[in-house]
Amino acid sequence: MLLAHLYLSIATILIASSFLVSAELSGLIDSISITLYRFVIAVIVLSLIFIKKEYRQKFASTFLRGSVVGIFYALYFIGMFKALETTTVLNTSTLYTLIPLITAILCIFFFKEKISKKQFLVYLVAMFGTIIVVFKADLDLFLSFSLNSGDIIFLLGSICMAFYSIFLKVLHRKGDKTLVFVFSTLLGGSIAMFLTMQILNIPLEWEKIEGDYFYYVLYLALASTILTLFLYQKSAALLGSKKLMAYLYLSPAIVAVMSYFWHGVSITWSVFFGIVVSLFATIILLKEKV
């Protein structure tokens, strides 16, 4: 169990780092195309596992289940990128805090789990702490928050992310090879994104990804995609979907800390307070019995 928490801690740090790395790629080409490129690299690298016969034998029984997970994973990214055409990063970061609570609600229907009053209160406290970090403790900035069409799209994408964590557990079978499942997830997600790009007539333009940009995408493919999905898959069966998504509350806090060391962005005492609140609320959620 402790190992699963270690896996998720590492995955959360990798996801947080991906926000900073993705910022370096912003505006280069269409964001869905960059994500597809990242997935394709990951699929190519992971295909090396099929040198082993036991992995080849598991692929047929894993592909469809992994693809379902991959489609929801891809839909989250598609929703996020489409939303950012008409909304702001601040709005999406705020709505992002709803994912753990949405996941907890879905767990009621899929796993008959309950949300106690204490758990619900802790979810709200965790959201409060995270929102302090997102809005940099600026009350005027928070009061100016309003929803638009892009926010609705991102909310749908967030629901897809919640379903992603649900189906990680629902579709897991004893005897599955984690790397084969991750490969199937990425392949299914790649197919979904490619078809979306064809429907929306979005060009690939991968020839523009060169030099340092290629190394950024390579990092996203290897660390923030393959390794993160591997760690999530290893942890989902042990901890469940609610605890898996509870770690999301830490992402903005980790981004804030990384920004301090990476770009020298200062952390005010108010933001530090928000980080501490998010941390303690997340720890309480992780200690709660399902």
PDB file of C-alpha atoms in Angstrom:
ATOM      1  CA  MET A   1       0.000   0.000   0.000  1.00  0.00           C
ATOM      2  CA  LEU A   2       2.829   2.403   0.877  1.00  0.00           C
ATOM      3  CA  LEU A   3       4.426   1.560  -2.454  1.00  0.00           C
ATOM      4  CA  ALA A   4       1.215   2.592  -4.238  1.00  0.00           C
ATOM      5  CA  HIS A   5       1.304   5.974  -2.478  1.00  0.00           C
ATOM      6  CA  LEU A   6       4.949   6.376  -3.507  1.00  0.00           C
ATOM      7  CA  TYR A   7       3.967   5.600  -7.112  1.00  0.00           C
ATOM      8  CA  LEU A   8       1.220   8.240  -7.017  1.00  0.00           C
ATOM      9  CA  SER A   9       3.494  10.832  -5.404  1.00  0.00           C
ATOM     10  CA  ILE A  10       5.997  10.391  -8.232  1.00  0.00           C
ATOM     11  CA  ALA A  11       3.205  10.490 -10.835  1.00  0.00           C
ATOM     12  CA  THR A  12       1.831  13.722  -9.343  1.00  0.00           C
ATOM     13  CA  ILE A  13       5.262  15.370  -9.520  1.00  0.00           C
ATOM     14  CA  LEU A  14       5.654  14.255 -13.143  1.00  0.00           C
ATOM     15  CA  ILE A  15       2.215  15.618 -14.050  1.00  0.00           C
ATOM     16  CA  ALA A  16       3.044  18.942 -12.384  1.00  0.00           C
ATOM     17  CA  SER A  17       6.318  19.145 -14.308  1.00  0.00           C
ATOM     18  CA  SER A  18       4.421  18.505 -17.544  1.00  0.00           C
ATOM     19  CA  PHE A  19       2.526  21.797 -17.108  1.00  0.00           C
ATOM     20  CA  LEU A  20       5.804  23.716 -17.116  1.00  0.00           C
ATOM     21  CA  VAL A  21       7.272  21.739 -20.009  1.00  0.00           C
ATOM     22  CA  SER A  22       4.036  22.074 -22.024  1.00  0.00           C
ATOM     23  CA  ALA A  23       4.213  25.846 -21.539  1.00  0.00           C
ATOM     24  CA  GLU A  24       7.493  25.798 -23.476  1.00  0.00           C
ATOM     25  CA  LEU A  25       5.632  24.204 -26.411  1.00  0.00           C
ATOM     26  CA  SER A  26       2.632  26.510 -26.277  1.00  0.00           C
ATOM     27  CA  GLY A  27       1.675  27.986 -29.649  1.00  0.00           C
ATOM     28  CA  LEU A  28       4.154  25.914 -31.667  1.00  0.00           C
ATOM     29  CA  ILE A  29       1.492  23.766 -33.363  1.00  0.00           C
ATOM     30  CA  ASP A  30      -2.047  22.694 -32.487  1.00  0.00           C
ATOM     31  CA  SER A  31      -2.103  21.330 -28.943  1.00  0.00           C
ATOM     32  CA  ILE A  32      -4.003  18.173 -29.909  1.00  0.00           C
ATOM     33  CA  SER A  33      -1.353  17.472 -32.541  1.00  0.00           C
ATOM     34  CA  ILE A  34       1.426  17.877 -29.955  1.00  0.00           C
ATOM     35  CA  THR A  35      -0.369  15.479 -27.616  1.00  0.00           C
ATOM     36  CA  LEU A  36      -0.846  12.958 -30.420  1.00  0.00           C
ATOM     37  CA  TYR A  37       2.863  13.268 -31.271  1.00  0.00           C
ATOM     38  CA  ARG A  38       3.675  12.649 -27.609  1.00  0.00           C
ATOM     39  CA  PHE A  39       1.411   9.574 -27.569  1.00  0.00           C
ATOM     40  CA  VAL A  40       2.833   8.195 -30.825  1.00  0.00           C
ATOM     41  CA  ILE A  41       6.404   8.460 -29.504  1.00  0.00           C
ATOM     42  CA  ALA A  42       5.298   6.673 -26.346  1.00  0.00           C
ATOM     43  CA  VAL A  43       3.579   3.922 -28.392  1.00  0.00           C
ATOM     44  CA  ILE A  44       6.703   3.413 -30.523  1.00  0.00           C
ATOM     45  CA  VAL A  45       8.957   3.192 -27.456  1.00  0.00           C
ATOM     46  CA  LEU A  46       6.593   0.860 -25.610  1.00  0.00           C
ATOM     47  CA  SER A  47       6.217  -1.428 -28.632  1.00  0.00           C
ATOM     48  CA  LEU A  48       9.655  -2.787 -27.702  1.00  0.00           C
ATOM     49  CA  ILE A  49       7.982  -4.778 -24.922  1.00  0.00           C
ATOM     50  CA  PHE A  50       6.542  -7.130 -27.534  1.00  0.00           C
ATOM     51  CA  ILE A  51       9.970  -8.655 -27.982  1.00  0.00           C
ATOM     52  CA  LYS A  52       8.810 -10.827 -25.074  1.00  0.00           C
ATOM     53  CA  LYS A  53       6.358 -13.526 -26.115  1.00  0.00           C
ATOM     54  CA  GLU A  54       4.283 -13.277 -22.904  1.00  0.00           C
ATOM     55  CA  TYR A  55       3.509  -9.622 -23.689  1.00  0.00           C
ATOM     56  CA  ARG A  56       2.485 -10.453 -27.258  1.00  0.00           C
ATOM     57  CA  GLN A  57       0.141 -13.128 -25.924  1.00  0.00           C
ATOM     58  CA  LYS A  58      -1.545 -10.645 -23.565  1.00  0.00           C
ATOM     59  CA  PHE A  59      -2.153  -7.930 -26.167  1.00  0.00           C
ATOM     60  CA  ALA A  60      -5.311  -9.386 -27.742  1.00  0.00           C
ATOM     61  CA  SER A  61      -7.086  -9.742 -24.385  1.00  0.00           C
ATOM     62  CA  THR A  62      -5.979  -6.299 -23.199  1.00  0.00           C
ATOM     63  CA  PHE A  63      -6.345  -4.022 -26.229  1.00  0.00           C
ATOM     64  CA  LEU A  64     -10.095  -3.310 -26.108  1.00  0.00           C
ATOM     65  CA  ARG A  65     -10.129  -2.673 -22.354  1.00  0.00           C
ATOM     66  CA  GLY A  66      -7.033  -0.489 -22.542  1.00  0.00           C
ATOM     67  CA  SER A  67      -8.497   1.426 -25.494  1.00  0.00           C
ATOM     68  CA  VAL A  68     -11.603   2.347 -23.494  1.00  0.00           C
ATOM     69  CA  VAL A  69      -9.361   3.843 -20.809  1.00  0.00           C
ATOM     70  CA  GLY A  70      -7.270   5.545 -23.509  1.00  0.00           C
ATOM     71  CA  ILE A  71     -10.313   7.129 -25.159  1.00  0.00           C
ATOM     72  CA  PHE A  72     -11.384   8.794 -21.892  1.00  0.00           C
ATOM     73  CA  TYR A  73      -7.778   9.890 -21.297  1.00  0.00           C
ATOM     74  CA  ALA A  74      -7.609  11.391 -24.795  1.00  0.00           C
ATOM     75  CA  LEU A  75     -11.031  13.046 -24.446  1.00  0.00           C
ATOM     76  CA  TYR A  76      -9.749  14.907 -21.387  1.00  0.00           C
ATOM     77  CA  PHE A  77      -6.854  16.386 -23.384  1.00  0.00           C
ATOM     78  CA  ILE A  78      -9.078  17.161 -26.366  1.00  0.00           C
ATOM     79  CA  GLY A  79     -11.580  18.890 -24.075  1.00  0.00           C
ATOM     80  CA  MET A  80      -8.826  20.855 -22.347  1.00  0.00           C
ATOM     81  CA  PHE A  81      -7.260  22.086 -25.590  1.00  0.00           C
ATOM     82  CA  LYS A  82     -10.590  22.981 -27.202  1.00  0.00           C
ATOM     83  CA  ALA A  83     -11.649  24.767 -24.007  1.00  0.00           C
ATOM     84  CA  LEU A  84      -8.498  26.902 -23.976  1.00  0.00           C
ATOM     85  CA  GLU A  85      -9.571  28.390 -27.302  1.00  0.00           C
ATOM     86  CA  THR A  86     -12.374  30.264 -25.519  1.00  0.00           C
ATOM     87  CA  THR A  87     -11.416  30.263 -21.839  1.00  0.00           C
ATOM     88  CA  THR A  88      -8.360  30.866 -19.660  1.00  0.00           C
ATOM     89  CA  VAL A  89      -5.797  28.667 -17.936  1.00  0.00           C
ATOM     90  CA  LEU A  90      -7.038  30.150 -14.649  1.00  0.00           C
ATOM     91  CA  ASN A  91     -10.591  28.946 -15.306  1.00  0.00           C
ATOM     92  CA  THR A  92      -9.469  25.444 -16.307  1.00  0.00           C
ATOM     93  CA  SER A  93      -7.195  25.217 -13.257  1.00  0.00           C
ATOM     94  CA  THR A  94     -10.155  26.102 -11.041  1.00  0.00           C
ATOM     95  CA  LEU A  95     -12.479  23.545 -12.624  1.00  0.00           C
ATOM     96  CA  TYR A  96      -9.646  20.990 -12.407  1.00  0.00           C
ATOM     97  CA  THR A  97     -10.196  20.948  -8.622  1.00  0.00           C
ATOM     98  CA  LEU A  98     -13.636  19.375  -9.192  1.00  0.00           C
ATOM     99  CA  ILE A  99     -12.202  16.135 -10.626  1.00  0.00           C
ATOM    100  CA  PRO A 100     -11.601  14.368  -7.263  1.00  0.00           C
ATOM    101  CA  LEU A 101     -15.129  15.176  -6.097  1.00  0.00           C
ATOM    102  CA  ILE A 102     -16.643  14.078  -9.436  1.00  0.00           C
ATOM    103  CA  THR A 103     -14.659  10.836  -9.120  1.00  0.00           C
ATOM    104  CA  ALA A 104     -15.967  10.296  -5.585  1.00  0.00           C
ATOM    105  CA  ILE A 105     -19.554  10.758  -6.830  1.00  0.00           C
ATOM    106  CA  LEU A 106     -18.986   8.267  -9.684  1.00  0.00           C
ATOM    107  CA  CYS A 107     -17.605   5.770  -7.157  1.00  0.00           C
ATOM    108  CA  ILE A 108     -21.051   5.752  -5.491  1.00  0.00           C
ATOM    109  CA  PHE A 109     -22.588   4.348  -8.688  1.00  0.00           C
ATOM    110  CA  PHE A 110     -19.742   2.082  -9.834  1.00  0.00           C
ATOM    111  CA  PHE A 111     -18.412   0.694  -6.556  1.00  0.00           C
ATOM    112  CA  LYS A 112     -21.237   1.461  -4.069  1.00  0.00           C
ATOM    113  CA  GLU A 113     -18.814   3.616  -2.072  1.00  0.00           C
ATOM    114  CA  LYS A 114     -20.244   6.360   0.113  1.00  0.00           C
ATOM    115  CA  ILE A 115     -19.153   9.943   0.756  1.00  0.00           C
ATOM    116  CA  SER A 116     -19.423  10.739   4.455  1.00  0.00           C
ATOM    117  CA  LYS A 117     -20.084  14.266   5.675  1.00  0.00           C
ATOM    118  CA  LYS A 118     -16.492  14.376   6.911  1.00  0.00           C
ATOM    119  CA  GLN A 119     -15.130  13.333   3.496  1.00  0.00           C
ATOM    120  CA  PHE A 120     -17.310  15.880   1.698  1.00  0.00           C
ATOM    121  CA  LEU A 121     -16.084  18.628   4.040  1.00  0.00           C
ATOM    122  CA  VAL A 122     -12.458  17.602   3.444  1.00  0.00           C
ATOM    123  CA  TYR A 123     -13.030  17.699  -0.332  1.00  0.00           C
ATOM    124  CA  LEU A 124     -14.288  21.269   0.026  1.00  0.00           C
ATOM    125  CA  VAL A 125     -11.317  22.236   2.229  1.00  0.00           C
ATOM    126  CA  ALA A 126      -8.894  20.695  -0.289  1.00  0.00           C
ATOM    127  CA  MET A 127     -10.597  22.621  -3.098  1.00  0.00           C
ATOM    128  CA  PHE A 128     -10.362  25.807  -1.014  1.00  0.00           C
ATOM    129  CA  GLY A 129      -6.622  25.350  -0.470  1.00  0.00           C
ATOM    130  CA  THR A 130      -6.004  24.564  -4.115  1.00  0.00           C
ATOM    131  CA  ILE A 131      -8.041  27.557  -5.302  1.00  0.00           C
ATOM    132  CA  ILE A 132      -5.939  29.835  -3.055  1.00  0.00           C
ATOM    133  CA  VAL A 133      -2.867  28.566  -4.911  1.00  0.00           C
ATOM    134  CA  VAL A 134      -4.518  28.845  -8.344  1.00  0.00           C
ATOM    135  CA  PHE A 135      -5.682  32.445  -7.761  1.00  0.00           C
ATOM    136  CA  LYS A 136      -2.467  33.368  -5.907  1.00  0.00           C
ATOM    137  CA  ALA A 137      -4.597  34.457  -2.915  1.00  0.00           C
ATOM    138  CA  ASP A 138      -5.970  37.371  -4.979  1.00  0.00           C
ATOM    139  CA  LEU A 139      -9.611  37.910  -3.922  1.00  0.00           C
ATOM    140  CA  ASP A 140     -10.343  40.311  -6.794  1.00  0.00           C
ATOM    141  CA  LEU A 141      -9.067  37.724  -9.275  1.00  0.00           C
ATOM    142  CA  PHE A 142     -11.301  35.087  -7.693  1.00  0.00           C
ATOM    143  CA  LEU A 143     -14.377  37.342  -7.741  1.00  0.00           C
ATOM    144  CA  SER A 144     -13.819  38.032 -11.446  1.00  0.00           C
ATOM    145  CA  PHE A 145     -14.146  34.297 -12.196  1.00  0.00           C
ATOM    146  CA  SER A 146     -17.082  33.497 -14.506  1.00  0.00           C
ATOM    147  CA  LEU A 147     -18.051  30.525 -16.654  1.00  0.00           C
ATOM    148  CA  ASN A 148     -18.210  30.530 -20.459  1.00  0.00           C
ATOM    149  CA  SER A 149     -18.669  27.952 -23.225  1.00  0.00           C
ATOM    150  CA  GLY A 150     -15.038  26.882 -22.993  1.00  0.00           C
ATOM    151  CA  ASP A 151     -15.493  26.123 -19.302  1.00  0.00           C
ATOM    152  CA  ILE A 152     -18.413  23.823 -20.090  1.00  0.00           C
ATOM    153  CA  ILE A 153     -16.199  21.956 -22.571  1.00  0.00           C
ATOM    154  CA  PHE A 154     -13.445  21.615 -19.965  1.00  0.00           C
ATOM    155  CA  LEU A 155     -15.966  20.440 -17.371  1.00  0.00           C
ATOM    156  CA  LEU A 156     -16.979  17.647 -19.773  1.00  0.00           C
ATOM    157  CA  GLY A 157     -13.285  16.871 -20.244  1.00  0.00           C
ATOM    158  CA  SER A 158     -12.853  16.737 -16.468  1.00  0.00           C
ATOM    159  CA  ILE A 159     -15.706  14.244 -16.229  1.00  0.00           C
ATOM    160  CA  CYS A 160     -13.835  12.147 -18.809  1.00  0.00           C
ATOM    161  CA  MET A 161     -10.730  12.263 -16.588  1.00  0.00           C
ATOM    162  CA  ALA A 162     -12.846  11.035 -13.671  1.00  0.00           C
ATOM    163  CA  PHE A 163     -14.168   8.196 -15.845  1.00  0.00           C
ATOM    164  CA  TYR A 164     -10.560   7.434 -16.822  1.00  0.00           C
ATOM    165  CA  SER A 165      -9.709   6.709 -13.185  1.00  0.00           C
ATOM    166  CA  ILE A 166     -12.928   4.716 -12.723  1.00  0.00           C
ATOM    167  CA  PHE A 167     -12.278   2.474 -15.728  1.00  0.00           C
ATOM    168  CA  LEU A 168      -8.651   1.965 -14.691  1.00  0.00           C
ATOM    169  CA  LYS A 169     -10.096  -0.036 -11.814  1.00  0.00           C
ATOM    170  CA  VAL A 170     -13.222  -1.437 -13.498  1.00  0.00           C
ATOM    171  CA  LEU A 171     -11.359  -2.872 -16.486  1.00  0.00           C
ATOM    172  CA  HIS A 172      -8.345  -4.172 -14.583  1.00  0.00           C
ATOM    173  CA  ARG A 173      -8.060  -7.969 -14.621  1.00  0.00           C
ATOM    174  CA  LYS A 174      -5.902 -10.140 -12.439  1.00  0.00           C
ATOM    175  CA  GLY A 175      -2.986 -11.308 -14.540  1.00  0.00           C
ATOM    176  CA  ASP A 176      -2.870  -8.186 -16.729  1.00  0.00           C
ATOM    177  CA  LYS A 177       0.587  -7.039 -17.713  1.00  0.00           C
ATOM    178  CA  THR A 178       0.781  -3.376 -16.733  1.00  0.00           C
ATOM    179  CA  LEU A 179       2.994  -2.348 -19.653  1.00  0.00           C
ATOM    180  CA  VAL A 180       0.670  -4.049 -22.151  1.00  0.00           C
ATOM    181  CA  PHE A 181      -2.296  -2.229 -20.616  1.00  0.00           C
ATOM    182  CA  VAL A 182      -0.434   1.092 -20.800  1.00  0.00           C
ATOM    183  CA  PHE A 183       0.447   0.385 -24.451  1.00  0.00           C
ATOM    184  CA  SER A 184      -3.216  -0.366 -25.220  1.00  0.00           C
ATOM    185  CA  THR A 185      -4.286   2.823 -23.415  1.00  0.00           C
ATOM    186  CA  LEU A 186      -1.892   4.952 -25.446  1.00  0.00           C
ATOM    187  CA  LEU A 187      -2.753   3.252 -28.734  1.00  0.00           C
ATOM    188  CA  GLY A 188      -6.492   3.652 -28.137  1.00  0.00           C
ATOM    189  CA  GLY A 189      -5.994   7.293 -27.127  1.00  0.00           C
ATOM    190  CA  SER A 190      -3.840   7.921 -30.212  1.00  0.00           C
ATOM    191  CA  ILE A 191      -6.525   6.519 -32.517  1.00  0.00           C
ATOM    192  CA  ALA A 192      -9.181   8.699 -30.825  1.00  0.00           C
ATOM    193  CA  MET A 193      -7.068  11.849 -31.206  1.00  0.00           C
ATOM    194  CA  PHE A 194      -6.120  11.089 -34.804  1.00  0.00           C
ATOM    195  CA  LEU A 195      -9.789  10.631 -35.763  1.00  0.00           C
ATOM    196  CA  THR A 196     -10.686  13.865 -33.941  1.00  0.00           C
ATOM    197  CA  MET A 197      -8.016  15.743 -35.887  1.00  0.00           C
ATOM    198  CA  GLN A 198      -9.391  14.361 -39.161  1.00  0.00           C
ATOM    199  CA  ILE A 199     -12.924  15.426 -38.242  1.00  0.00           C
ATOM    200  CA  LEU A 200     -11.769  18.921 -37.191  1.00  0.00           C
ATOM    201  CA  ASN A 201      -9.353  19.149 -40.159  1.00  0.00           C
ATOM    202  CA  ILE A 202      -6.343  19.877 -37.915  1.00  0.00           C
ATOM    203  CA  PRO A 203      -2.946  19.460 -39.638  1.00  0.00           C
ATOM    204  CA  LEU A 204      -0.137  17.519 -37.932  1.00  0.00           C
ATOM    205  CA  GLU A 205       2.753  19.958 -38.642  1.00  0.00           C
ATOM    206  CA  TRP A 206       5.157  17.697 -36.738  1.00  0.00           C
ATOM    207  CA  GLU A 207       8.054  18.968 -38.864  1.00  0.00           C
ATOM    208  CA  LYS A 208       8.023  22.128 -36.697  1.00  0.00           C
ATOM    209  CA  ILE A 209       8.958  20.114 -33.620  1.00  0.00           C
ATOM    210  CA  GLU A 210      12.746  20.199 -33.766  1.00  0.00           C
ATOM    211  CA  GLY A 211      15.746  21.040 -31.577  1.00  0.00           C
ATOM    212  CA  ASP A 212      14.846  21.687 -27.941  1.00  0.00           C
ATOM    213  CA  TYR A 213      11.148  21.344 -28.747  1.00  0.00           C
ATOM    214  CA  PHE A 214      11.683  17.694 -29.647  1.00  0.00           C
ATOM    215  CA  TYR A 215      13.402  17.041 -26.305  1.00  0.00           C
ATOM    216  CA  TYR A 216      10.486  18.676 -24.490  1.00  0.00           C
ATOM    217  CA  VAL A 217       8.034  16.366 -26.271  1.00  0.00           C
ATOM    218  CA  LEU A 218      10.319  13.397 -25.622  1.00  0.00           C
ATOM    219  CA  TYR A 219      10.239  14.187 -21.897  1.00  0.00           C
ATOM    220  CA  LEU A 220       6.438  14.415 -21.993  1.00  0.00           C
ATOM    221  CA  ALA A 221       6.229  11.096 -23.850  1.00  0.00           C
ATOM    222  CA  LEU A 222       8.591   9.133 -21.604  1.00  0.00           C
ATOM    223  CA  ALA A 223       8.174  10.690 -18.156  1.00  0.00           C
ATOM    224  CA  SER A 224       4.740  12.347 -18.141  1.00  0.00           C
ATOM    225  CA  THR A 225       2.987   9.759 -20.309  1.00  0.00           C
ATOM    226  CA  ILE A 226       4.501   6.264 -20.165  1.00  0.00           C
ATOM    227  CA  LEU A 227       5.801   6.430 -16.603  1.00  0.00           C
ATOM    228  CA  THR A 228       2.757   8.288 -15.250  1.00  0.00           C
ATOM    229  CA  LEU A 229       0.277   5.860 -16.822  1.00  0.00           C
ATOM    230  CA  PHE A 230       2.353   2.932 -15.562  1.00  0.00           C
ATOM    231  CA  LEU A 231       2.330   4.315 -12.005  1.00  0.00           C
ATOM    232  CA  TYR A 232      -1.407   5.078 -12.162  1.00  0.00           C
ATOM    233  CA  GLN A 233      -2.196   1.588 -13.427  1.00  0.00           C
ATOM    234  CA  LYS A 234      -0.081  -0.052 -10.698  1.00  0.00           C
ATOM    235  CA  SER A 235      -1.811   2.037  -8.022  1.00  0.00           C
ATOM    236  CA  ALA A 236      -5.439   2.021  -9.192  1.00  0.00           C
ATOM    237  CA  ALA A 237      -6.254  -1.555  -8.203  1.00  0.00           C
ATOM    238  CA  LEU A 238      -4.699  -1.105  -4.740  1.00  0.00           C
ATOM    239  CA  LEU A 239      -5.967   2.338  -3.726  1.00  0.00           C
ATOM    240  CA  GLY A 240      -9.113   2.843  -5.787  1.00  0.00           C
ATOM    241  CA  SER A 241     -10.260   5.743  -7.942  1.00  0.00           C
ATOM    242  CA  LYS A 242     -11.068   8.240  -5.167  1.00  0.00           C
ATOM    243  CA  LYS A 243      -7.591   8.146  -3.649  1.00  0.00           C
ATOM    244  CA  LEU A 244      -6.026   8.138  -7.097  1.00  0.00           C
ATOM    245  CA  MET A 245      -7.706  11.425  -7.984  1.00  0.00           C
ATOM    246  CA  ALA A 246      -7.234  12.971  -4.511  1.00  0.00           C
ATOM    247  CA  TYR A 247      -3.605  13.502  -5.462  1.00  0.00           C
ATOM    248  CA  LEU A 248      -4.752  16.020  -8.099  1.00  0.00           C
ATOM    249  CA  TYR A 249      -5.231  18.589  -5.334  1.00  0.00           C
ATOM    250  CA  LEU A 250      -1.448  18.691  -4.962  1.00  0.00           C
ATOM    251  CA  SER A 251      -0.696  19.480  -8.617  1.00  0.00           C
ATOM    252  CA  PRO A 252      -1.136  23.307  -8.468  1.00  0.00           C
ATOM    253  CA  ALA A 253       0.923  23.410  -5.251  1.00  0.00           C
ATOM    254  CA  ILE A 254       3.752  21.412  -6.841  1.00  0.00           C
ATOM    255  CA  VAL A 255       3.618  23.624  -9.945  1.00  0.00           C
ATOM    256  CA  ALA A 256       3.950  26.680  -7.687  1.00  0.00           C
ATOM    257  CA  VAL A 257       7.002  25.182  -5.959  1.00  0.00           C
ATOM    258  CA  MET A 258       8.576  24.119  -9.271  1.00  0.00           C
ATOM    259  CA  SER A 259       7.948  27.591 -10.726  1.00  0.00           C
ATOM    260  CA  TYR A 260       9.834  29.057  -7.776  1.00  0.00           C
ATOM    261  CA  PHE A 261      12.921  26.957  -8.494  1.00  0.00           C
ATOM    262  CA  TRP A 262      12.571  26.936 -12.304  1.00  0.00           C
ATOM    263  CA  HIS A 263      11.553  30.525 -13.060  1.00  0.00           C
ATOM    264  CA  GLY A 264      12.116  32.254  -9.730  1.00  0.00           C
ATOM    265  CA  VAL A 265       8.386  32.951  -9.291  1.00  0.00           C
ATOM    266  CA  SER A 266       7.895  34.009  -5.672  1.00  0.00           C
ATOM    267  CA  ILE A 267       5.515  32.216  -3.313  1.00  0.00           C
ATOM    268  CA  THR A 268       3.625  34.553  -0.982  1.00  0.00           C
ATOM    269  CA  TRP A 269       2.663  33.550   2.550  1.00  0.00           C
ATOM    270  CA  SER A 270      -0.988  33.369   1.460  1.00  0.00           C
ATOM    271  CA  VAL A 271      -0.168  30.954  -1.361  1.00  0.00           C
ATOM    272  CA  PHE A 272       2.038  28.959   1.028  1.00  0.00           C
ATOM    273  CA  PHE A 273      -0.972  28.722   3.366  1.00  0.00           C
ATOM    274  CA  GLY A 274      -3.046  27.358   0.469  1.00  0.00           C
ATOM    275  CA  ILE A 275      -0.353  24.768  -0.273  1.00  0.00           C
ATOM    276  CA  VAL A 276      -0.356  23.609   3.365  1.00  0.00           C
ATOM    277  CA  VAL A 277      -4.188  23.392   3.437  1.00  0.00           C
ATOM    278  CA  SER A 278      -4.218  21.332   0.219  1.00  0.00           C
ATOM    279  CA  LEU A 279      -1.495  19.045   1.560  1.00  0.00           C
ATOM    280  CA  PHE A 280      -3.198  18.302   4.878  1.00  0.00           C
ATOM    281  CA  ALA A 281      -6.647  17.876   3.316  1.00  0.00           C
ATOM    282  CA  THR A 282      -5.207  15.438   0.755  1.00  0.00           C
ATOM    283  CA  ILE A 283      -3.473  13.441   3.520  1.00  0.00           C
ATOM    284  CA  ILE A 284      -6.811  13.166   5.385  1.00  0.00           C
ATOM    285  CA  LEU A 285      -8.570  11.963   2.203  1.00  0.00           C
ATOM    286  CA  LEU A 286      -5.857   9.346   1.643  1.00  0.00           C
ATOM    287  CA  LYS A 287      -6.192   8.082   5.220  1.00  0.00           C
ATOM    288  CA  GLU A 288      -9.966   7.725   4.969  1.00  0.00           C
ATOM    289  CA  LYS A 289     -11.241   4.156   4.671  1.00  0.00           C
ATOM    290  CA  VAL A 290     -13.228   3.393   1.530  1.00  0.00           C
TER     291      VAL A 290
END
